[in-house]
Coordinates of C-alpha atoms in Angstrom, one line a residue:
M280 CA 16.1 -31.3 2.6
T281 CA 18.3 -31.6 5.6
N282 CA 17.5 -30.5 9.2
G283 CA 14.2 -29.1 7.8
F284 CA 16.0 -26.7 5.4
F285 CA 15.6 -26.8 1.6
R286 CA 18.5 -25.3 -0.3
V287 CA 17.4 -23.5 -3.4
A288 CA 19.0 -21.1 -6.0
A289 CA 17.8 -18.6 -8.5
V290 CA 20.0 -17.8 -11.5
A291 CA 19.7 -15.0 -14.1
P292 CA 22.5 -15.9 -16.5
H293 CA 23.9 -14.0 -19.5
V294 CA 22.1 -15.4 -22.5
R295 CA 22.6 -15.4 -26.2
V296 CA 19.3 -14.7 -28.0
A297 CA 18.3 -17.8 -30.1
D298 CA 21.6 -19.6 -29.4
V299 CA 20.2 -22.7 -27.6
D300 CA 23.5 -24.6 -27.4
A301 CA 25.3 -21.7 -25.8
N302 CA 22.5 -21.1 -23.3
V303 CA 22.3 -24.8 -22.3
D304 CA 26.1 -24.8 -21.8
V305 CA 25.7 -21.9 -19.3
I306 CA 22.7 -23.6 -17.6
I307 CA 24.6 -26.8 -17.1
R308 CA 27.7 -25.0 -15.9
Y309 CA 25.7 -23.1 -13.2
A310 CA 23.9 -26.3 -12.2
A311 CA 27.1 -28.2 -11.8
E312 CA 28.6 -25.5 -9.5
L313 CA 25.4 -25.3 -7.5
D314 CA 25.1 -29.1 -7.2
A315 CA 28.5 -29.1 -5.5
K316 CA 27.2 -26.5 -3.0
G317 CA 24.3 -28.7 -2.0
V318 CA 21.6 -26.9 -3.9
E319 CA 18.6 -29.1 -4.3
V320 CA 16.5 -27.1 -6.9
V321 CA 17.7 -24.2 -9.1
V322 CA 15.4 -22.1 -11.2
F323 CA 16.4 -20.2 -14.4
P324 CA 14.4 -17.4 -16.1
E325 CA 11.5 -17.6 -18.5
L326 CA 12.4 -19.1 -21.8
S327 CA 16.0 -19.5 -20.6
I328 CA 16.9 -22.2 -23.1
T329 CA 16.2 -19.9 -26.1
G330 CA 16.2 -16.4 -24.6
Y331 CA 13.0 -14.4 -24.0
T332 CA 13.4 -11.9 -26.8
C333 CA 13.4 -14.2 -29.8
G334 CA 10.2 -12.6 -31.3
D335 CA 8.9 -14.3 -34.4
L336 CA 11.7 -16.8 -34.2
F337 CA 9.5 -18.7 -31.7
H338 CA 7.5 -19.9 -34.7
T339 CA 10.5 -21.3 -36.6
E340 CA 11.0 -25.0 -36.8
L341 CA 14.7 -24.9 -36.0
L342 CA 14.4 -22.9 -32.8
L343 CA 11.6 -25.1 -31.5
Q344 CA 13.5 -28.3 -32.3
K345 CA 16.7 -27.1 -30.8
A346 CA 14.9 -26.0 -27.6
L347 CA 13.6 -29.6 -27.1
A348 CA 17.1 -31.0 -27.9
G349 CA 18.5 -28.6 -25.3
L350 CA 16.0 -29.9 -22.7
R351 CA 17.2 -33.4 -23.5
R352 CA 20.8 -32.4 -22.8
I353 CA 19.7 -31.0 -19.5
E354 CA 17.9 -34.2 -18.7
D355 CA 21.0 -36.2 -19.4
F356 CA 23.0 -34.0 -17.2
T357 CA 20.7 -34.6 -14.2
R358 CA 20.6 -38.4 -14.4
D359 CA 23.5 -38.8 -11.9
K360 CA 23.1 -35.5 -10.1
T361 CA 21.3 -34.6 -6.9
I362 CA 20.2 -31.1 -8.1
D363 CA 16.9 -30.5 -9.9
L364 CA 16.7 -27.8 -12.6
I365 CA 13.7 -25.6 -13.6
V366 CA 14.2 -24.1 -17.0
G367 CA 12.0 -22.3 -19.6
L368 CA 11.5 -23.1 -23.2
P369 CA 8.9 -22.9 -26.0
V370 CA 7.0 -26.1 -26.8
A371 CA 5.0 -26.7 -30.0
S372 CA 1.9 -28.7 -29.2
E373 CA -1.8 -29.0 -30.2
G374 CA -1.2 -26.8 -33.3
T375 CA 0.2 -23.9 -31.3
V376 CA 3.2 -22.9 -29.2
F377 CA 3.2 -22.7 -25.4
N378 CA 5.5 -20.8 -23.1
C379 CA 6.6 -23.6 -20.7
A380 CA 8.6 -24.4 -17.6
A381 CA 10.3 -27.7 -17.2
H382 CA 11.2 -29.3 -13.9
V383 CA 14.1 -31.7 -14.6
S384 CA 15.1 -34.4 -12.1
K385 CA 17.1 -37.6 -12.6
G386 CA 16.6 -37.4 -16.4
V387 CA 12.8 -36.8 -16.2
S388 CA 11.0 -33.6 -17.1
T389 CA 7.6 -32.4 -15.8
I390 CA 6.4 -29.6 -18.1
I391 CA 3.8 -26.9 -17.3
R392 CA 2.4 -24.2 -19.5
K393 CA 2.1 -20.5 -18.7
T394 CA -1.4 -19.7 -17.6
Y395 CA -1.7 -16.0 -18.4
I396 CA -0.2 -14.5 -21.5
P397 CA 0.3 -10.7 -21.4
N398 CA -0.6 -8.7 -24.4
Y399 CA -0.5 -5.1 -23.3
N400 CA 2.0 -2.2 -23.1
E401 CA 5.4 -3.5 -24.1
F402 CA 4.3 -7.2 -24.0
Y403 CA 2.9 -9.0 -27.1
E404 CA 3.3 -12.6 -26.1
R405 CA -0.1 -13.6 -27.6
R406 CA 1.5 -13.1 -31.0
W407 CA 3.6 -16.2 -30.3
F408 CA 2.1 -18.2 -27.4
A409 CA -1.2 -19.6 -26.4
P410 CA -2.3 -19.7 -22.7
A411 CA -2.8 -23.0 -20.9
P412 CA -6.3 -24.4 -21.1
N413 CA -8.7 -22.9 -18.5
D414 CA -9.3 -26.3 -16.8
E415 CA -5.6 -27.1 -16.5
Y416 CA -4.3 -27.3 -13.0
Q417 CA -0.5 -27.1 -12.5
P418 CA 1.0 -30.2 -10.8
V419 CA 2.5 -30.2 -7.3
I420 CA 5.8 -32.1 -7.4
L421 CA 7.4 -33.9 -4.5
T422 CA 11.2 -33.6 -4.6
H423 CA 13.9 -33.9 -1.9
G424 CA 11.1 -34.3 0.6
V425 CA 9.4 -31.0 -0.3
Y426 CA 6.3 -30.2 -2.4
I427 CA 7.0 -27.6 -5.1
G428 CA 5.1 -25.8 -7.8
M429 CA 5.9 -23.6 -10.7
E430 CA 4.4 -20.5 -12.3
I431 CA 5.7 -18.2 -15.1
C432 CA 6.1 -14.4 -14.9
E433 CA 2.7 -12.8 -15.6
D434 CA 1.1 -15.6 -13.6
L435 CA 2.3 -13.8 -10.4
W436 CA 0.8 -10.4 -11.4
V437 CA -2.8 -11.5 -12.0
T438 CA -5.5 -11.2 -9.3
V439 CA -5.5 -14.9 -8.4
P440 CA -2.1 -16.3 -9.3
P441 CA -1.7 -20.0 -10.0
S442 CA 0.6 -20.1 -7.0
C443 CA -2.4 -19.6 -4.7
S444 CA -3.9 -22.8 -6.1
L445 CA -0.6 -24.6 -5.9
A446 CA -0.2 -23.7 -2.3
M447 CA -3.7 -24.8 -1.6
A448 CA -2.8 -28.1 -3.2
G449 CA 0.2 -28.5 -0.9
A450 CA 3.1 -26.8 -2.7
E451 CA 5.5 -25.4 -0.1
V452 CA 7.9 -23.7 -2.4
I453 CA 6.9 -21.8 -5.6
F454 CA 9.4 -21.3 -8.4
N455 CA 8.8 -18.5 -10.8
L456 CA 10.5 -18.2 -14.2
S457 CA 10.2 -14.6 -15.3
A458 CA 11.2 -12.0 -17.9
S459 CA 10.3 -8.8 -16.2
D460 CA 11.8 -5.6 -17.8
E461 CA 13.0 -2.7 -15.9
L462 CA 10.9 0.5 -15.4
V463 CA 11.3 3.2 -12.8
G464 CA 9.8 2.0 -9.6
K465 CA 8.9 -1.5 -10.9
H466 CA 11.6 -3.3 -9.0
A467 CA 10.2 -2.1 -5.6
S468 CA 6.8 -3.3 -6.7
S469 CA 8.1 -6.7 -7.8
L470 CA 9.9 -7.2 -4.4
T471 CA 6.7 -6.3 -2.5
L472 CA 4.6 -8.6 -4.7
I473 CA 7.0 -11.5 -4.2
R474 CA 7.1 -11.0 -0.5
Q475 CA 3.4 -10.7 -0.2
Q476 CA 2.7 -13.8 -2.3
S477 CA 5.1 -15.8 -0.2
A478 CA 3.2 -14.6 2.9
R479 CA -0.2 -15.2 1.5
C480 CA 0.7 -18.7 0.4
K481 CA 2.7 -19.5 3.6
A482 CA 5.4 -20.7 1.3
G483 CA 8.9 -20.1 -0.1
Y484 CA 9.1 -18.1 -3.3
V485 CA 12.1 -18.4 -5.7
Y486 CA 12.2 -16.0 -8.6
A487 CA 14.6 -15.7 -11.5
S488 CA 14.1 -13.1 -14.2
A489 CA 15.7 -12.7 -17.6
G490 CA 18.8 -10.5 -17.7
R491 CA 21.9 -9.6 -19.6
G492 CA 22.1 -10.7 -23.2
E493 CA 18.4 -10.2 -23.9
S494 CA 17.6 -7.8 -26.7
S495 CA 17.4 -4.1 -25.7
S496 CA 15.6 -3.0 -28.8
D497 CA 12.7 -1.7 -26.9
V498 CA 13.1 -2.7 -23.2
V499 CA 15.9 -3.5 -20.7
F500 CA 16.2 -6.7 -18.7
S501 CA 18.6 -6.5 -15.7
G502 CA 18.5 -10.1 -14.4
K503 CA 16.9 -10.5 -11.0
A504 CA 17.3 -13.4 -8.6
I505 CA 15.2 -13.3 -5.4
V506 CA 14.2 -15.7 -2.6
A507 CA 11.4 -14.9 -0.1
E508 CA 9.9 -16.9 2.7
Q509 CA 6.6 -16.1 4.4
G510 CA 6.7 -12.4 3.7
R511 CA 10.4 -12.1 4.5
L512 CA 13.0 -11.3 1.8
L513 CA 15.8 -13.9 2.3
V514 CA 18.1 -12.8 -0.4
A515 CA 18.2 -10.7 -3.6
N516 CA 21.0 -10.1 -6.1
D517 CA 22.3 -6.7 -7.2
R518 CA 20.5 -6.6 -10.5
W519 CA 22.8 -3.9 -11.9
N520 CA 26.0 -5.8 -11.1
P521 CA 26.9 -8.0 -14.2
D522 CA 28.8 -10.5 -12.0
D523 CA 25.9 -10.9 -9.5
N524 CA 23.8 -13.5 -11.3
C525 CA 23.0 -16.1 -8.7
V526 CA 21.5 -16.3 -5.1
I527 CA 21.3 -19.3 -2.8
A528 CA 19.1 -19.6 0.2
D529 CA 18.1 -22.2 2.8
I530 CA 14.3 -22.2 3.1
D531 CA 12.9 -23.3 6.5
I532 CA 10.3 -25.9 5.4
E533 CA 9.7 -27.0 9.0
A534 CA 8.7 -23.4 9.9
L535 CA 6.4 -23.3 6.9
R536 CA 4.7 -26.5 7.8
H537 CA 4.2 -25.4 11.4
D538 CA 2.5 -22.2 10.3
R539 CA 0.2 -24.0 7.9
I540 CA -0.9 -26.4 10.5
H541 CA -1.2 -23.7 13.2
S542 CA -3.3 -21.5 10.9
S543 CA -6.7 -23.2 10.8
T544 CA -7.9 -21.1 7.9
F545 CA -5.2 -22.3 5.5
A546 CA -6.7 -25.7 5.1
D547 CA -10.2 -24.2 5.2
C548 CA -9.3 -22.1 2.2
A549 CA -8.0 -25.1 0.3
R550 CA -11.2 -27.0 0.8
R551 CA -13.3 -24.0 -0.2
H552 CA -11.4 -23.6 -3.4
G553 CA -11.6 -27.2 -4.4
R554 CA -7.9 -28.2 -4.3
Q555 CA -6.9 -31.2 -2.3
A556 CA -3.6 -31.3 -0.4
P557 CA -1.4 -34.4 -1.0
R558 CA -2.9 -37.6 0.3
L559 CA -1.5 -39.4 3.3
T560 CA 0.2 -41.9 1.0
E561 CA 2.2 -38.9 -0.4
I562 CA 3.5 -37.7 2.9
P563 CA 7.2 -36.7 2.3
P564 CA 9.9 -38.6 4.2
E565 CA 11.2 -37.2 7.5
S566 CA 14.0 -34.7 6.9
P567 CA 17.3 -36.3 7.8
F568 CA 19.1 -34.5 10.6
D569 CA 22.8 -33.8 10.6
M570 CA 24.3 -31.7 13.4
D571 CA 27.3 -30.9 11.2
Y572 CA 25.2 -29.7 8.3
G573 CA 26.5 -26.3 7.3
L574 CA 23.8 -23.7 7.3
T575 CA 25.8 -21.6 4.8
Y576 CA 23.1 -19.8 3.0
R577 CA 20.9 -18.6 5.8
T578 CA 21.7 -16.3 8.7
I579 CA 20.1 -17.2 12.1
D580 CA 19.5 -14.0 14.1
P581 CA 20.6 -14.6 17.7
H582 CA 18.0 -12.0 18.8
P583 CA 14.8 -12.8 17.0
F584 CA 12.8 -10.3 19.1
V585 CA 15.1 -7.4 18.5
P586 CA 15.7 -6.1 14.9
S587 CA 19.3 -5.6 14.1
D588 CA 18.7 -2.7 11.8
P589 CA 18.7 0.6 13.9
T590 CA 15.8 2.1 12.0
S591 CA 13.7 -1.1 12.2
L592 CA 14.5 -1.3 15.9
A593 CA 13.4 2.2 16.5
D594 CA 10.1 1.5 14.6
T595 CA 9.6 -1.6 16.7
C596 CA 10.1 0.2 20.0
E597 CA 7.7 2.9 18.9
E598 CA 5.1 0.4 17.9
V599 CA 5.4 -1.5 21.2
D600 CA 5.0 1.8 23.0
H601 CA 1.8 2.5 21.1
I602 CA 0.4 -1.0 21.7
L603 CA 1.1 -0.9 25.4
V604 CA -0.2 2.6 26.0
T605 CA -3.3 1.8 24.0
A606 CA -3.8 -1.4 26.0
L607 CA -3.5 0.3 29.4
S608 CA -5.6 3.3 28.2
Q609 CA -8.4 0.9 27.4
R610 CA -8.2 -0.9 30.7
L611 CA -8.2 2.3 32.8
T612 CA -11.1 3.7 30.7
A613 CA -13.1 0.5 30.9
I614 CA -13.0 0.3 34.7
G615 CA -13.2 4.0 35.2
C616 CA -9.9 4.2 37.1
R617 CA -7.6 7.3 37.2
R618 CA -5.0 6.0 39.6
A619 CA -2.3 3.3 39.3
V620 CA 0.2 1.7 41.8
I621 CA 3.5 0.4 40.6
G622 CA 6.4 -1.2 42.6
I623 CA 9.6 0.6 41.5
S624 CA 12.7 -1.5 42.0
G625 CA 15.1 0.4 39.7
G626 CA 15.3 -2.6 37.4
L627 CA 14.4 -2.9 33.7
D628 CA 10.9 -4.3 34.1
S629 CA 9.5 -1.8 36.6
T630 CA 11.1 1.0 34.6
L631 CA 9.3 0.1 31.4
A632 CA 6.0 -0.3 33.3
L633 CA 6.5 3.1 34.8
L634 CA 7.3 4.7 31.5
I635 CA 4.3 3.2 29.8
T636 CA 2.0 4.2 32.7
V637 CA 3.2 7.8 32.5
R638 CA 2.7 7.9 28.7
T639 CA -0.8 6.4 29.2
F640 CA -1.8 9.0 31.8
D641 CA -0.5 11.8 29.5
R642 CA -2.6 10.4 26.6
L643 CA -5.7 10.2 28.8
G644 CA -5.1 13.7 30.2
Y645 CA -4.8 12.3 33.7
D646 CA -2.6 14.0 36.3
R647 CA 0.7 12.1 36.8
S648 CA 0.2 12.5 40.6
G649 CA -2.3 9.7 40.2
I650 CA 0.6 7.3 39.5
I651 CA 1.8 6.0 42.9
G652 CA 5.3 4.6 42.7
I653 CA 6.4 2.7 45.7
T654 CA 10.0 1.7 46.4
M655 CA 10.2 -1.1 48.9
P656 CA 13.8 -1.6 50.0
G657 CA 14.6 -5.0 51.5
F658 CA 17.5 -7.2 52.5
G659 CA 19.1 -7.2 49.0
T660 CA 18.3 -3.7 47.8
T661 CA 21.5 -1.9 46.7
D662 CA 22.2 1.8 46.7
R663 CA 22.4 1.8 42.9
T664 CA 18.9 0.5 42.2
Y665 CA 17.4 2.4 45.1
T666 CA 18.8 5.7 43.8
N667 CA 17.7 5.0 40.3
A668 CA 14.2 4.2 41.4
L669 CA 13.9 7.5 43.3
E670 CA 15.5 9.5 40.6
M671 CA 13.1 8.1 37.9
M672 CA 10.1 8.9 40.0
R673 CA 11.3 12.5 40.7
C674 CA 12.1 13.1 37.0
L675 CA 8.7 11.8 35.9
G676 CA 6.7 13.8 38.4
I677 CA 4.7 11.0 40.0
T678 CA 3.7 10.4 43.6
M679 CA 6.5 8.8 45.5
R680 CA 6.3 6.5 48.5
E681 CA 9.0 4.5 50.3
I682 CA 7.9 1.5 52.4
P683 CA 10.8 -0.6 53.7
I684 CA 9.8 -4.3 54.1
S685 CA 12.6 -5.7 56.3
T686 CA 10.7 -5.3 59.6
A687 CA 7.5 -6.8 58.3
V688 CA 9.4 -9.7 56.7
M689 CA 11.3 -10.4 59.9
Q690 CA 8.0 -10.5 61.8
H691 CA 6.7 -12.9 59.2
F692 CA 9.8 -15.1 59.6
A693 CA 9.1 -15.2 63.4
D694 CA 5.5 -16.1 62.8
I695 CA 6.3 -19.0 60.5
R696 CA 9.5 -20.0 62.5
H697 CA 11.9 -19.5 59.7
D698 CA 15.6 -18.8 60.4
P699 CA 16.4 -15.5 58.5
H700 CA 20.0 -16.8 58.1
V701 CA 18.7 -19.5 55.8
H702 CA 18.5 -17.9 52.4
D703 CA 16.2 -20.4 50.7
A704 CA 13.0 -20.1 48.6
A705 CA 10.9 -19.2 51.7
Y706 CA 13.4 -16.4 52.5
E707 CA 13.2 -14.9 49.0
N708 CA 9.5 -15.4 48.3
A709 CA 8.4 -13.9 51.6
Q710 CA 9.9 -10.6 50.4
A711 CA 8.2 -10.8 47.0
R712 CA 4.8 -11.6 48.6
E713 CA 5.2 -8.8 51.2
R714 CA 5.8 -6.3 48.4
T715 CA 2.8 -7.6 46.5
Q716 CA 0.6 -7.3 49.6
I717 CA 1.7 -3.7 50.0
L718 CA 0.9 -2.9 46.4
M719 CA -2.5 -4.5 46.5
D720 CA -3.5 -2.9 49.8
V721 CA -2.3 0.6 48.7
A722 CA -4.3 0.1 45.5
N723 CA -7.4 -0.6 47.6
Q724 CA -6.8 2.5 49.7
E725 CA -6.3 4.7 46.6
E726 CA -9.0 3.1 44.4
A727 CA -6.2 2.3 42.0
I728 CA -5.0 -0.8 40.0
V729 CA -1.7 -2.5 40.5
I730 CA 0.4 -2.4 37.3
G731 CA 2.4 -5.7 37.0
T732 CA 6.0 -5.5 35.9
G733 CA 7.0 -9.1 35.1
D734 CA 8.0 -9.7 31.5
M735 CA 7.4 -12.6 29.0
S736 CA 10.9 -14.1 29.5
E737 CA 10.3 -14.4 33.3
I738 CA 6.9 -15.8 32.7
A739 CA 8.3 -18.4 30.4
L740 CA 10.9 -19.5 32.9
G741 CA 8.6 -19.1 35.9
W742 CA 11.2 -16.7 37.4
C743 CA 8.6 -15.1 39.6
T744 CA 7.0 -15.8 42.9
Y745 CA 3.6 -17.4 42.8
N746 CA 1.1 -15.1 44.4
G747 CA 3.9 -12.6 44.7
D748 CA 5.3 -10.6 41.8
Q749 CA 3.5 -13.1 39.5
M750 CA 0.2 -11.3 40.4
S751 CA -1.1 -7.9 39.6
M752 CA -4.3 -6.3 38.3
Y753 CA -2.9 -5.7 34.8
S754 CA 0.4 -7.2 33.6
I755 CA 1.5 -4.6 31.1
N756 CA 4.9 -6.2 30.2
A757 CA 3.5 -9.8 29.8
G758 CA 4.0 -9.8 26.0
V759 CA 7.5 -8.2 26.0
P760 CA 10.6 -10.4 26.2
K761 CA 13.6 -9.3 28.3
T762 CA 15.9 -8.7 25.4
L763 CA 13.4 -6.3 23.8
I764 CA 12.7 -4.5 27.1
R765 CA 16.3 -3.5 27.3
S766 CA 16.1 -1.9 23.8
I767 CA 12.9 -0.1 24.5
V768 CA 14.2 1.5 27.7
S769 CA 17.3 2.6 25.7
W770 CA 14.9 4.0 23.1
F771 CA 13.1 6.0 25.8
A772 CA 16.4 7.2 27.1
S773 CA 17.4 8.6 23.7
Q774 CA 14.3 10.9 23.8
A775 CA 14.4 11.9 27.5
E776 CA 15.7 15.0 29.1
P777 CA 19.4 14.6 30.3
K778 CA 18.8 13.7 33.9
L779 CA 16.2 11.0 33.2
A780 CA 18.2 9.8 30.2
A781 CA 21.3 9.2 32.4
T782 CA 19.2 7.3 34.9
L783 CA 17.6 5.2 32.3
A784 CA 21.0 4.4 30.8
D785 CA 22.2 3.2 34.2
V786 CA 19.1 1.0 34.6
V787 CA 19.9 -0.6 31.3
S788 CA 23.5 -1.3 32.3
T789 CA 22.6 -2.6 35.8
P790 CA 22.8 -6.4 36.2
I791 CA 19.4 -8.1 36.2
S792 CA 18.5 -9.2 39.7
P793 CA 15.5 -9.7 42.0
E794 CA 17.7 -8.4 44.9
L795 CA 16.2 -10.9 47.4
T796 CA 19.5 -11.9 49.0
P797 CA 22.0 -9.5 50.7
A798 CA 24.5 -7.5 48.6
D799 CA 28.2 -8.3 48.6
S800 CA 30.7 -6.8 51.0
E801 CA 31.0 -3.7 48.8
G802 CA 27.3 -3.1 48.5
A803 CA 27.0 -4.4 44.9
I804 CA 24.4 -6.8 43.5
K805 CA 25.3 -10.3 44.5
Q806 CA 22.3 -12.2 43.2
K807 CA 22.4 -12.0 39.4
T808 CA 19.5 -13.6 37.6
E809 CA 21.5 -14.7 34.5
D810 CA 24.0 -16.6 36.7
L811 CA 21.1 -18.6 38.1
V812 CA 18.8 -19.3 35.2
G813 CA 21.0 -18.5 32.3
P814 CA 21.5 -15.6 29.8
Y815 CA 18.2 -14.1 28.7
E816 CA 19.4 -13.8 25.1
L817 CA 19.6 -17.6 25.0
H818 CA 16.3 -18.1 26.7
D819 CA 14.6 -15.6 24.5
F820 CA 16.0 -17.4 21.4
F821 CA 14.8 -20.8 22.8
L822 CA 11.4 -19.3 23.6
F823 CA 10.9 -17.8 20.2
Y824 CA 11.5 -21.0 18.3
F825 CA 9.7 -23.2 20.7
I826 CA 6.5 -21.1 20.8
R827 CA 6.5 -19.4 17.4
F828 CA 7.4 -22.5 15.3
G829 CA 7.0 -25.5 17.7
F830 CA 10.5 -26.6 16.9
S831 CA 12.0 -29.7 18.6
P832 CA 14.8 -29.1 21.2
R833 CA 17.2 -30.8 18.8
R834 CA 16.5 -28.3 16.1
I835 CA 16.6 -25.4 18.5
Y836 CA 20.0 -26.5 19.6
Y837 CA 21.2 -26.7 16.0
L838 CA 19.9 -23.2 15.3
S839 CA 21.5 -22.0 18.5
L840 CA 24.9 -23.3 17.4
N841 CA 24.6 -21.4 14.2
A842 CA 23.2 -18.2 15.8
F843 CA 25.7 -18.0 18.8
R844 CA 28.8 -19.4 17.1
G845 CA 31.8 -17.9 19.0
A846 CA 29.6 -16.4 21.7
Y847 CA 28.8 -19.5 23.7
A848 CA 30.4 -23.0 23.8
P849 CA 28.1 -25.8 22.6
E850 CA 28.0 -27.3 26.1
V851 CA 26.9 -24.0 27.6
I852 CA 24.0 -23.7 25.1
M853 CA 23.0 -27.3 25.8
H854 CA 23.0 -26.7 29.6
W855 CA 20.8 -23.7 29.4
L856 CA 18.5 -25.3 26.8
R857 CA 17.9 -28.2 29.2
T858 CA 17.2 -25.6 31.9
F859 CA 14.7 -23.9 29.6
C860 CA 12.8 -27.1 28.7
R861 CA 12.6 -28.2 32.3
R862 CA 11.5 -24.8 33.7
F863 CA 9.1 -24.1 30.9
F864 CA 7.1 -27.2 31.6
T865 CA 7.3 -27.2 35.4
Q866 CA 6.3 -23.6 35.7
Q867 CA 3.1 -23.7 33.6
F868 CA 1.0 -23.6 36.8
K869 CA 2.1 -20.0 37.3
R870 CA 1.1 -19.1 33.7
Q871 CA -2.3 -20.6 34.2
A872 CA -3.0 -17.9 36.9
M873 CA -1.6 -15.0 34.9
P874 CA -3.5 -11.7 35.1
D875 CA -4.6 -9.9 31.9
G876 CA -1.9 -8.4 29.8
P877 CA -1.5 -7.3 26.1
K878 CA 0.1 -9.4 23.4
V879 CA 2.7 -7.5 21.6
G880 CA 4.4 -9.7 19.0
S881 CA 4.1 -13.1 17.3
V882 CA 4.8 -15.0 20.6
G883 CA 2.5 -14.9 23.6
L884 CA 2.0 -17.0 26.7
S885 CA -1.5 -16.1 27.8
P886 CA -3.4 -19.2 29.0
R887 CA -6.5 -17.6 27.5
G888 CA -5.0 -17.2 24.0
D889 CA -1.7 -18.2 22.6
W890 CA -0.4 -21.0 24.9
R891 CA -2.6 -23.6 26.4
M892 CA -0.9 -26.5 28.1
P893 CA -1.8 -28.5 31.2
S894 CA 0.3 -27.7 34.2
D895 CA 1.2 -31.4 34.7
A896 CA 2.5 -31.9 31.2
T897 CA 6.0 -33.5 31.3
A898 CA 9.2 -32.4 29.6
A899 CA 10.6 -35.9 29.6
M900 CA 10.4 -36.5 25.8
W901 CA 12.0 -33.1 25.1
L902 CA 14.9 -33.7 27.6
R903 CA 15.4 -37.3 26.2
Q904 CA 15.9 -35.9 22.7
L905 CA 18.7 -33.6 24.1
D906 CA 20.2 -36.6 25.8
E907 CA 20.4 -38.3 22.4
I908 CA 22.5 -35.6 20.7

């Protein structure tokens, strides 16, 4: 394991039924090629040394002897190799024959017996094999710094698979040697089962199934190679392509370990079911870290909050829409409120808040006139955002108000003796607080609630004014990151009537800005947020891996280099990662005072739920690690 990634492979080779020497030759050939690619453990199918369809030959002396001799050859091969092999073979013992898996490392084999022997439909394994004893627990093996376990084919399909017990005992990656025949619809069920088991066990799951060369007298074997991780399919071969026999994947062990630690019920389940995790004396060594390590067999998505597949993205946008509308419906119903106030800037965040509020009022049967949209032009407001704000409100049929803030803010500057030519934090924040005061007071007048517009990315960076736009009566966007908001507004635009759709499209393409400093000489936005705090796609990437998995800044930097290769120079990524670490820690005090708002995805920053951190925690250790890179 390097950089927390464990490189595995699954191979479904072409076999020759009952020709042990030929099968072992193929196994060793694949293993040698995979060893050169840095694979640490490779799994082959069930009974891969002999072939699965040997039938009554499994009870012949020659086949059993040759199978063991073949295992010895594989042991010899591994003595000077880094790679471990997991192979299948029949083993005669205790007056019977067992269907076994052998983990081979540095010339030493650890053998386990198949727990559940199918004897129904097309399977008649009980004719040849006995099940493992009822009281036999499969071992958990520490190799390459990772705990692994093995199960065989049918073991996965039973109500309580051995892999559950193996995971409870500490196994982080499960290897399955299988011989699953092809039936219409079965492959989809198999993929679902593998993904679900990897999710249930919070583990990696590596699966290799018998393929070409097996007898087709009664059934067909296509040869499947699959790797899943925590419910996610990492890679699967094309089982009908005779040349696609092998898959390689990098399993994120550090992410698995984080989720097991973070999920308090995982260890509780292990204790309840009587399996003990590895003792402290068996703690694996720290994963070596190599910034030049090639993450060849895993793609790091640069936009973890935004699905790359258009269908999945549309489904995500629709689901977020339903979550937010349901949340706001509950809040309005609970407090008996039929009116809402929103500050409309013409930017992304206030646009999403407005769209969700309109959808909520429609669902509740409330008149849209109860939504009071207030545009509050100030020193930096541009014609573009001002026009978009007005056009959206007109298209959506809500109550529109315009309350300019410049005069009130200038009076405030005079009161506090601030020079309006000095465009510092006081200059900017005074405008944000004046707008918030207006929204709150109008809400009091109208017996309404103020709908907050700030998003999760801004909350993470503290890019909001304390007791200004940081505050509302319900923060509808608090669980939605900026990169996803852009996609959701685009999704709304795709369904809107032409005039609204055009306005929403322009909102999406407008540079992100608080518009708190005057526009340039041509009236265009001068104060661009991403020039000041950094690209939101980088910050959302950092946020996802810091909160979701608790990764170190060194590892986040490494993942960023892989995800944004060609898009950002390493020094640019490093600069903004340092900014993220510094701002995330120093701005916690703003998150401590966050209003209520719904969680949407796997990452949340509510101080009442997902993220609890003292406001005076220091980022020094995180920044020092970046200094050491």
